[in-house]
Coordinates of C-alpha atoms in Angstrom, one line a residue:
X29 CA 24.4 48.5 269.1
X30 CA 22.3 50.7 266.8
X31 CA 22.3 54.4 267.2
X32 CA 20.0 57.3 266.4
X33 CA 21.5 60.8 266.1
X34 CA 24.7 59.4 267.7
X35 CA 22.9 58.1 270.7
X36 CA 22.0 54.5 271.7
X37 CA 18.6 53.8 270.0
X38 CA 17.4 51.8 273.0
X39 CA 18.0 54.7 275.3
X40 CA 16.1 57.1 273.0
X41 CA 13.2 54.7 272.6
X42 CA 12.8 54.4 276.3
X43 CA 12.9 58.2 276.9
X44 CA 10.5 59.0 274.0
X45 CA 8.0 56.4 274.9
X46 CA 7.7 57.7 278.5
X47 CA 7.6 61.3 277.4
X48 CA 5.1 60.8 274.6
X49 CA 2.8 58.3 276.2
X50 CA 3.1 59.5 279.8
X51 CA 5.7 58.8 282.6
X52 CA 3.6 55.9 284.0
X53 CA 3.0 54.2 280.7
X54 CA 3.7 50.5 280.4
X55 CA 6.6 50.0 277.8
X56 CA 5.2 46.5 276.9
X57 CA 2.0 48.1 275.7
X58 CA 3.5 50.9 273.6
X59 CA 3.8 51.1 269.9
X60 CA 7.3 50.5 268.6
X61 CA 7.2 52.4 265.3
X62 CA 10.8 53.4 264.9
X63 CA 10.1 56.3 262.6
X64 CA 7.6 57.9 264.9
X65 CA 9.9 57.5 267.8
X66 CA 12.8 59.1 265.9
X67 CA 10.6 61.9 264.8
X68 CA 9.3 62.5 268.4
X69 CA 12.9 62.6 269.7
X70 CA 14.0 64.9 266.9
X71 CA 11.1 67.3 267.7
X72 CA 12.1 67.3 271.4
X73 CA 15.7 68.1 270.3
X74 CA 14.5 71.0 268.2
X75 CA 12.8 72.6 271.2
X76 CA 16.3 72.5 272.8
X77 CA 18.5 73.8 270.0
X78 CA 16.2 76.4 268.4
X79 CA 14.7 79.4 270.3
X80 CA 10.9 79.8 270.4
X81 CA 9.5 81.2 267.2
X82 CA 12.6 80.5 265.1
X83 CA 11.1 80.7 261.7
X84 CA 14.2 79.4 259.9
X85 CA 14.1 76.2 262.0
X86 CA 10.4 75.9 261.3
X87 CA 11.0 76.2 257.6
X88 CA 13.8 73.6 257.6
X89 CA 11.9 71.1 259.7
X90 CA 8.7 71.6 257.5
X91 CA 10.8 71.0 254.4
X92 CA 12.9 68.0 255.5
X93 CA 11.0 66.6 258.4
X94 CA 12.3 66.9 262.0
X95 CA 14.6 63.8 261.9
X96 CA 16.3 64.6 258.6
X97 CA 16.7 68.2 259.6
X98 CA 18.3 67.2 262.9
X99 CA 20.6 64.8 261.1
X100 CA 21.7 67.6 258.8
X101 CA 22.7 69.7 261.8
X102 CA 24.5 66.7 263.4
X103 CA 26.3 65.9 260.1
X104 CA 27.5 69.5 260.0
X105 CA 26.0 70.1 256.6
X106 CA 26.9 73.6 255.3
X107 CA 24.3 76.2 254.4
X108 CA 24.7 75.5 250.7
X109 CA 24.1 71.8 251.2
X110 CA 21.2 72.4 253.5
X111 CA 19.6 74.7 250.9
X112 CA 20.1 72.0 248.3
X113 CA 18.4 69.4 250.5
X114 CA 15.4 71.8 251.0
X115 CA 15.1 72.4 247.3
X116 CA 15.3 68.6 246.6
X117 CA 12.6 67.9 249.2
X118 CA 9.9 69.4 246.9
X119 CA 8.2 71.1 249.8
X120 CA 6.5 74.3 248.4
X121 CA 6.6 76.2 251.7
X122 CA 2.8 76.9 251.5
X123 CA 1.7 79.1 254.3
X124 CA 5.1 80.7 254.9
X125 CA 4.4 84.3 256.1
X126 CA 7.2 85.5 253.8
X127 CA 5.0 84.5 250.8
X128 CA 2.5 87.0 249.4
X129 CA 0.7 84.1 247.7
X130 CA 0.3 80.9 249.7
X131 CA -0.2 78.9 246.4
X132 CA 3.2 79.9 245.1
X133 CA 6.4 78.0 246.1
X134 CA 8.5 79.9 248.5
X135 CA 12.3 80.1 248.1
X136 CA 14.3 78.6 251.0
X137 CA 16.1 80.9 253.3
X138 CA 19.2 82.5 251.8
X139 CA 22.5 80.7 252.3
X140 CA 23.6 83.5 254.7
X141 CA 20.5 83.1 256.8
X142 CA 20.9 79.3 257.0
X143 CA 24.6 79.8 257.9
X144 CA 23.7 82.1 260.8
X145 CA 21.0 79.7 261.9
X146 CA 23.4 76.7 261.9
X147 CA 25.9 78.7 264.0
X148 CA 23.1 79.3 266.5
X149 CA 21.9 75.7 266.7
X150 CA 25.1 73.7 266.7
X151 CA 26.5 74.9 270.1
X152 CA 23.3 73.7 271.7
X153 CA 23.4 70.3 270.2
X154 CA 25.0 68.5 273.1
X155 CA 23.9 64.9 273.5
X156 CA 24.2 64.8 277.3
X157 CA 22.1 68.0 277.6
X158 CA 19.3 66.5 275.4
X159 CA 19.2 63.3 277.4
X160 CA 19.3 65.2 280.7
X161 CA 16.4 67.5 279.7
X162 CA 14.3 64.4 278.8
X163 CA 15.1 62.7 282.0
X164 CA 14.2 65.8 284.0
X165 CA 10.9 66.0 282.2
X166 CA 10.1 62.4 283.1
X167 CA 11.1 62.9 286.7
X168 CA 8.6 65.8 287.1
X169 CA 5.8 64.0 285.2
X170 CA 6.0 66.2 282.1
X171 CA 4.8 64.9 278.7
X172 CA 6.1 65.7 275.2
X173 CA 3.2 67.0 273.1
X174 CA 3.6 66.6 269.4
X175 CA 1.7 68.4 266.5
X176 CA -1.7 66.9 266.1
X177 CA -1.4 64.8 269.2
X178 CA -3.0 64.8 272.6
X179 CA -2.7 68.3 274.1
X180 CA -1.9 70.1 270.9
X181 CA -4.3 72.9 270.1
X182 CA -5.1 73.0 266.4
X183 CA -4.9 76.8 266.4
X184 CA -1.1 76.5 266.9
X185 CA -0.9 75.5 263.2
X186 CA -1.9 79.1 262.3
X187 CA 1.6 80.2 263.3
X188 CA 2.9 78.4 260.2
X189 CA 6.8 78.1 260.3
X190 CA 6.8 79.9 263.7
X191 CA 4.7 77.2 265.3
X192 CA 6.4 75.2 268.1
X193 CA 8.3 72.0 267.1
X194 CA 6.7 70.4 270.2
X195 CA 5.4 71.3 273.6
X196 CA 6.2 70.2 277.1
X197 CA 3.2 69.8 279.4
X198 CA 2.4 69.0 283.0
X199 CA -1.2 68.4 284.1
X200 CA -4.2 67.3 282.0
X201 CA -3.3 67.1 278.3
X202 CA -7.0 67.6 277.5
X203 CA -7.1 71.1 279.0
X204 CA -5.2 73.0 276.3
X205 CA -7.5 71.8 273.5
X206 CA -10.8 72.9 275.0
X207 CA -13.2 74.1 272.3
X208 CA -14.2 77.0 274.6
X209 CA -11.1 78.8 275.6
X210 CA -10.4 82.5 276.1
X211 CA -7.1 84.2 276.8
X212 CA -7.2 86.8 279.7
X213 CA -4.1 88.9 279.9
X214 CA -3.0 92.2 281.2
X215 CA -0.6 94.2 283.4
X216 CA 1.6 92.8 286.0
X217 CA 1.2 95.9 288.1
X218 CA -2.5 95.6 288.1
X219 CA -4.8 97.9 290.1
X220 CA -7.6 96.9 292.4
X221 CA -10.0 97.8 289.6
X222 CA -8.2 95.6 287.1
X223 CA -8.1 92.6 289.4
X224 CA -11.7 93.0 290.4
X225 CA -12.9 93.1 286.8
X226 CA -10.7 90.1 285.9
X227 CA -12.0 88.0 288.8
X228 CA -15.6 88.7 288.0
X229 CA -15.2 88.0 284.3
X230 CA -13.1 84.8 284.7
X231 CA -15.7 83.4 287.2
X232 CA -18.5 84.3 284.7
X233 CA -16.7 82.6 281.9
X234 CA -16.1 79.5 283.9
X235 CA -19.8 79.4 284.6
X236 CA -20.2 79.4 280.8
X237 CA -17.9 76.4 280.5
X238 CA -14.9 78.3 279.2
X239 CA -11.3 77.4 279.9
X240 CA -9.2 80.4 281.0
X241 CA -5.8 80.7 279.3
X242 CA -3.1 83.0 280.5
X243 CA 0.6 83.3 281.4
X244 CA 0.8 82.8 285.2
X245 CA 2.4 86.2 285.7
X246 CA 1.7 88.6 288.6
X247 CA -1.3 90.9 288.3
X248 CA -4.0 90.2 285.7
X249 CA -2.7 86.7 284.7
X250 CA -2.7 85.5 288.3
X251 CA -6.1 87.0 289.1
X252 CA -7.6 85.2 286.1
X253 CA -6.0 81.8 287.0
X254 CA -7.1 82.2 290.7
X255 CA -10.7 83.1 289.8
X256 CA -11.0 80.2 287.4
X257 CA -9.7 77.8 290.1
X258 CA -11.9 79.3 292.8
X259 CA -14.9 78.8 290.6
X260 CA -14.1 75.2 290.0
X261 CA -13.1 75.8 286.4
X262 CA -10.2 74.7 284.1
X263 CA -7.3 77.0 283.4
X264 CA -4.1 76.7 281.3
X265 CA -0.8 78.6 281.9
X266 CA 1.8 79.0 279.1
X267 CA 5.2 79.6 280.6
X268 CA 8.3 81.3 279.1
X269 CA 10.7 78.8 280.8
X270 CA 10.7 75.1 281.4
X271 CA 7.7 73.5 283.1
X272 CA 9.9 72.2 285.9
X273 CA 10.7 75.8 286.9
X274 CA 7.6 77.7 288.1
X275 CA 8.0 81.4 287.2
X276 CA 7.5 83.7 288.9
X277 CA 8.7 81.9 292.0
X278 CA 5.9 83.7 294.0
X279 CA 3.4 81.8 291.9
X280 CA 4.8 78.3 292.6
X281 CA 1.7 77.3 294.6
X282 CA -0.6 78.7 292.0
X283 CA 1.1 76.9 289.2
X284 CA 1.0 73.7 291.1
X285 CA -2.8 74.2 291.8
X286 CA -3.4 74.8 288.1
X287 CA -1.9 71.4 287.0
X288 CA -3.3 69.5 290.0
X289 CA -6.9 70.8 289.5
X290 CA -7.5 69.5 286.0
X291 CA -5.6 72.3 284.1
X292 CA -2.2 72.3 282.5
X293 CA 1.1 74.1 282.5
X294 CA 2.7 74.3 279.0
X295 CA 5.9 75.5 277.5
X296 CA 7.7 75.1 274.2
X297 CA 11.1 75.3 276.0
X298 CA 12.5 72.1 277.5
X299 CA 12.9 71.5 281.2
X300 CA 15.8 73.5 282.7
X301 CA 15.2 76.5 280.4
X302 CA 15.3 79.9 282.1
X303 CA 12.7 82.5 281.2
X304 CA 14.0 85.5 279.3
X305 CA 12.4 88.7 277.8
X306 CA 12.5 87.2 274.3
X307 CA 10.9 84.0 275.5
X308 CA 8.1 85.9 277.2
X309 CA 7.3 87.7 274.0
X310 CA 7.4 84.5 272.0
X311 CA 5.3 82.7 274.7
X312 CA 2.6 85.3 274.0
X313 CA 2.0 84.1 270.5
X314 CA 1.0 80.7 271.9
X315 CA -1.5 82.2 274.3
X316 CA -3.1 84.0 271.4
X317 CA -3.0 81.0 269.0
X318 CA -4.4 78.5 271.5
X319 CA -7.5 80.6 272.4
X320 CA -10.8 81.4 270.7
X321 CA -10.4 85.1 271.6
X322 CA -8.0 87.3 273.6
X323 CA -9.2 89.9 276.1
X324 CA -6.8 92.5 277.6
X325 CA -8.3 93.6 280.9
X326 CA -5.9 96.2 282.0
X327 CA -2.6 97.3 280.4
X328 CA -0.3 100.3 280.3
X329 CA 0.8 101.7 277.0
X330 CA 4.0 99.5 277.0
X331 CA 2.5 96.4 278.6
X332 CA 3.6 93.0 277.3
X333 CA -0.1 92.1 276.9
X334 CA -0.1 94.6 274.0
X335 CA 2.3 92.1 272.3
X336 CA -0.2 89.3 273.0
X337 CA -3.0 91.4 271.5
X338 CA -0.8 92.0 268.4
X339 CA -0.4 88.3 267.9
X340 CA -4.1 87.7 268.3
X341 CA -4.9 90.4 265.7
X342 CA -2.3 89.1 263.2
X343 CA -3.8 85.6 263.6
X344 CA -7.3 86.9 263.0
X345 CA -8.5 86.0 266.5
X346 CA -11.2 88.2 268.0
X347 CA -9.6 90.8 270.3
X348 CA -11.3 92.5 273.2
X349 CA -10.2 95.2 275.6
X350 CA -11.8 96.4 278.9
X351 CA -12.0 100.2 279.3
X352 CA -10.9 101.9 282.4
X353 CA -10.7 105.5 283.8
X354 CA -9.3 107.8 281.1
X355 CA -7.1 109.2 283.8
X356 CA -5.6 105.8 284.6
X357 CA -2.2 105.0 283.0
X358 CA -3.0 101.3 283.8
X359 CA -5.7 101.4 281.2
X360 CA -3.9 103.4 278.5
X361 CA -3.0 100.2 276.7
X362 CA -6.6 99.0 276.5
X363 CA -7.7 102.4 275.2
X364 CA -5.0 102.2 272.6
X365 CA -6.1 98.7 271.5
X366 CA -9.7 100.0 271.0
X367 CA -8.5 103.0 269.1
X368 CA -5.7 101.5 266.9
X369 CA -6.3 97.8 266.8
X370 CA -10.1 97.9 266.4
X371 CA -10.4 95.8 269.6
X372 CA -14.0 95.3 270.8
X373 CA -14.9 97.1 274.0
X374 CA -16.0 94.4 276.5
X375 CA -17.0 94.9 280.1
X376 CA -18.3 91.6 281.4
X377 CA -18.3 87.8 280.9
X378 CA -21.3 87.7 278.6
X379 CA -19.7 90.2 276.2
X380 CA -16.4 88.2 276.3
X381 CA -18.2 85.0 275.5
X382 CA -19.9 86.7 272.6
X383 CA -16.5 87.9 271.4
X384 CA -15.3 84.3 271.4
X385 CA -18.3 83.2 269.3
X386 CA -20.8 82.1 271.9
X387 CA -24.1 83.8 272.5
X388 CA -26.3 83.5 275.6
X389 CA -28.6 81.1 273.8
X390 CA -29.4 79.8 270.3
X391 CA -32.8 79.4 268.7
X392 CA -33.4 76.1 270.6
X393 CA -32.8 77.8 273.9
X394 CA -29.6 75.9 274.6
X395 CA -27.2 78.1 276.4
X396 CA -23.9 79.2 275.0
X397 CA -23.9 77.4 271.7
X398 CA -21.3 78.8 269.2
X399 CA -22.0 79.7 265.7
X400 CA -19.8 76.8 264.5
X401 CA -21.5 74.4 266.8
X402 CA -24.9 75.4 265.6
X403 CA -23.8 75.0 261.9
X404 CA -22.3 71.5 262.6
X405 CA -25.4 70.3 264.4
X406 CA -27.6 71.7 261.6
X407 CA -25.6 69.6 259.1
X408 CA -26.0 66.4 261.1
X409 CA -28.8 63.8 261.5
X410 CA -30.0 61.7 264.4
X411 CA -30.5 58.6 262.1
X412 CA -28.0 58.8 259.2
X413 CA -24.3 58.8 260.1
X414 CA -22.3 61.4 258.2
X415 CA -18.6 61.7 257.6
X416 CA -16.6 64.7 258.7
X417 CA -16.1 65.7 255.1
X418 CA -19.8 65.5 254.4
X419 CA -20.5 67.7 257.5
X420 CA -17.9 70.2 256.5
X421 CA -19.4 70.5 253.0
X422 CA -22.9 70.9 254.3
X423 CA -22.0 73.4 257.1
X424 CA -19.5 75.4 255.0
X425 CA -16.8 75.0 257.6
X426 CA -13.3 73.5 257.2
X427 CA -12.6 69.9 258.1
X428 CA -10.4 71.1 261.0
X429 CA -13.2 73.3 262.4
X430 CA -15.7 70.5 262.2
X431 CA -13.3 68.0 263.8
X432 CA -12.8 70.4 266.7
X433 CA -16.5 71.0 267.2
X434 CA -17.3 67.3 267.0
X435 CA -14.7 66.6 269.7
X436 CA -16.3 69.1 272.1
X437 CA -19.8 67.7 271.3
X438 CA -18.6 64.2 271.8
X439 CA -17.3 65.0 275.3
X440 CA -20.6 66.7 276.1
X441 CA -22.5 63.6 275.0
X442 CA -24.3 65.5 272.2
X443 CA -23.0 63.3 269.3
X444 CA -21.8 59.8 268.8
X445 CA -19.3 58.3 266.3
X446 CA -20.4 55.2 264.4
X447 CA -18.8 53.0 261.8
X448 CA -19.7 55.2 258.9
X449 CA -19.7 58.7 260.6
X450 CA -21.3 60.8 263.2
X451 CA -24.9 61.1 264.4
X452 CA -26.7 63.5 266.8
X453 CA -28.1 62.3 270.1
X454 CA -31.9 62.3 269.5
X455 CA -32.5 63.9 272.8
X456 CA -30.1 66.8 272.1
X457 CA -30.9 67.5 268.4

């Protein structure tokens, strides 16, 4: 009997295939690439043994690959040996926030740092727990979302070594990767004013084909999700605990509606994980990274939504804040963002859409076209198929940006993919 990571390889294969390809997938029709299955299981394991946002685990996995990194932990490699393997991998560490120059190689974490990390990870590496978490995910219909795969927002890559190893998702895996997404966050103890502004703005953004992203908390988060659902739109909730544990409990019905109405509920913590203050703060970076812009609608001076705003600002995402009465403590955080974080003052859905890069109309009169969409379409032809690289070169955008825009346009029926590239629909050019 062959084994992977000390477990029966057949057992792992069956678990990973159902998690990666969906709980109802037919095993006979699935790919059987052993390396990809091992990597997927290793990534699932890393979500269990490392806390969200653990940059040391991100560095080690990026350098060695998820499977080899997990094997090093299982083999009880010491910090010096782990450091040696990282250096031998040849991975330069490009994009590590610890580097002042992304083109220069980054030294691996110090031996002391690696030693502390190994002490954190090893107690969690329990085979029975890993298998149980996977089986629970399958039982509730959750999927394992891998980097670059279905359900993975490309903006998460901007988190570098602090990006999730994988995500756990219930609902429509297409919802989190909407090209038009905006994060709406704010105070849990929201006022009537805050909830009213949130509901009006969320409904207006849904009318403009935006996906509403938030954290399913009481107050502003809940108001944004409910307004999106009430307007027939799509909304995505990022949770601080496992997707099998709706939190807060009072939003159990709301979270169920989100995933059953074409949206999704997502977490980087495996099933069975309990929310904690640290995980809430780390969850906020996902909300910011997986959105075109972040808007804080109402927040006290110490609101957790200020943390989300900070992540958005550090990632270079557009940041907006809704002003409130100067006498209201509930709006003090928004005023602080405008004053100290250079957040844009926004008061309605149209201004929030503009913040995210969409204007009311472009020069052809088509509603809500983004700047990037306009540039991609200008670089395309209705007759001559052009490759993604050619479109990127002509438009001045990155390949990743062009790929994202083409995906959205393809869903809208504006473009078509042919053998040698992409073409515009003649009726929509």
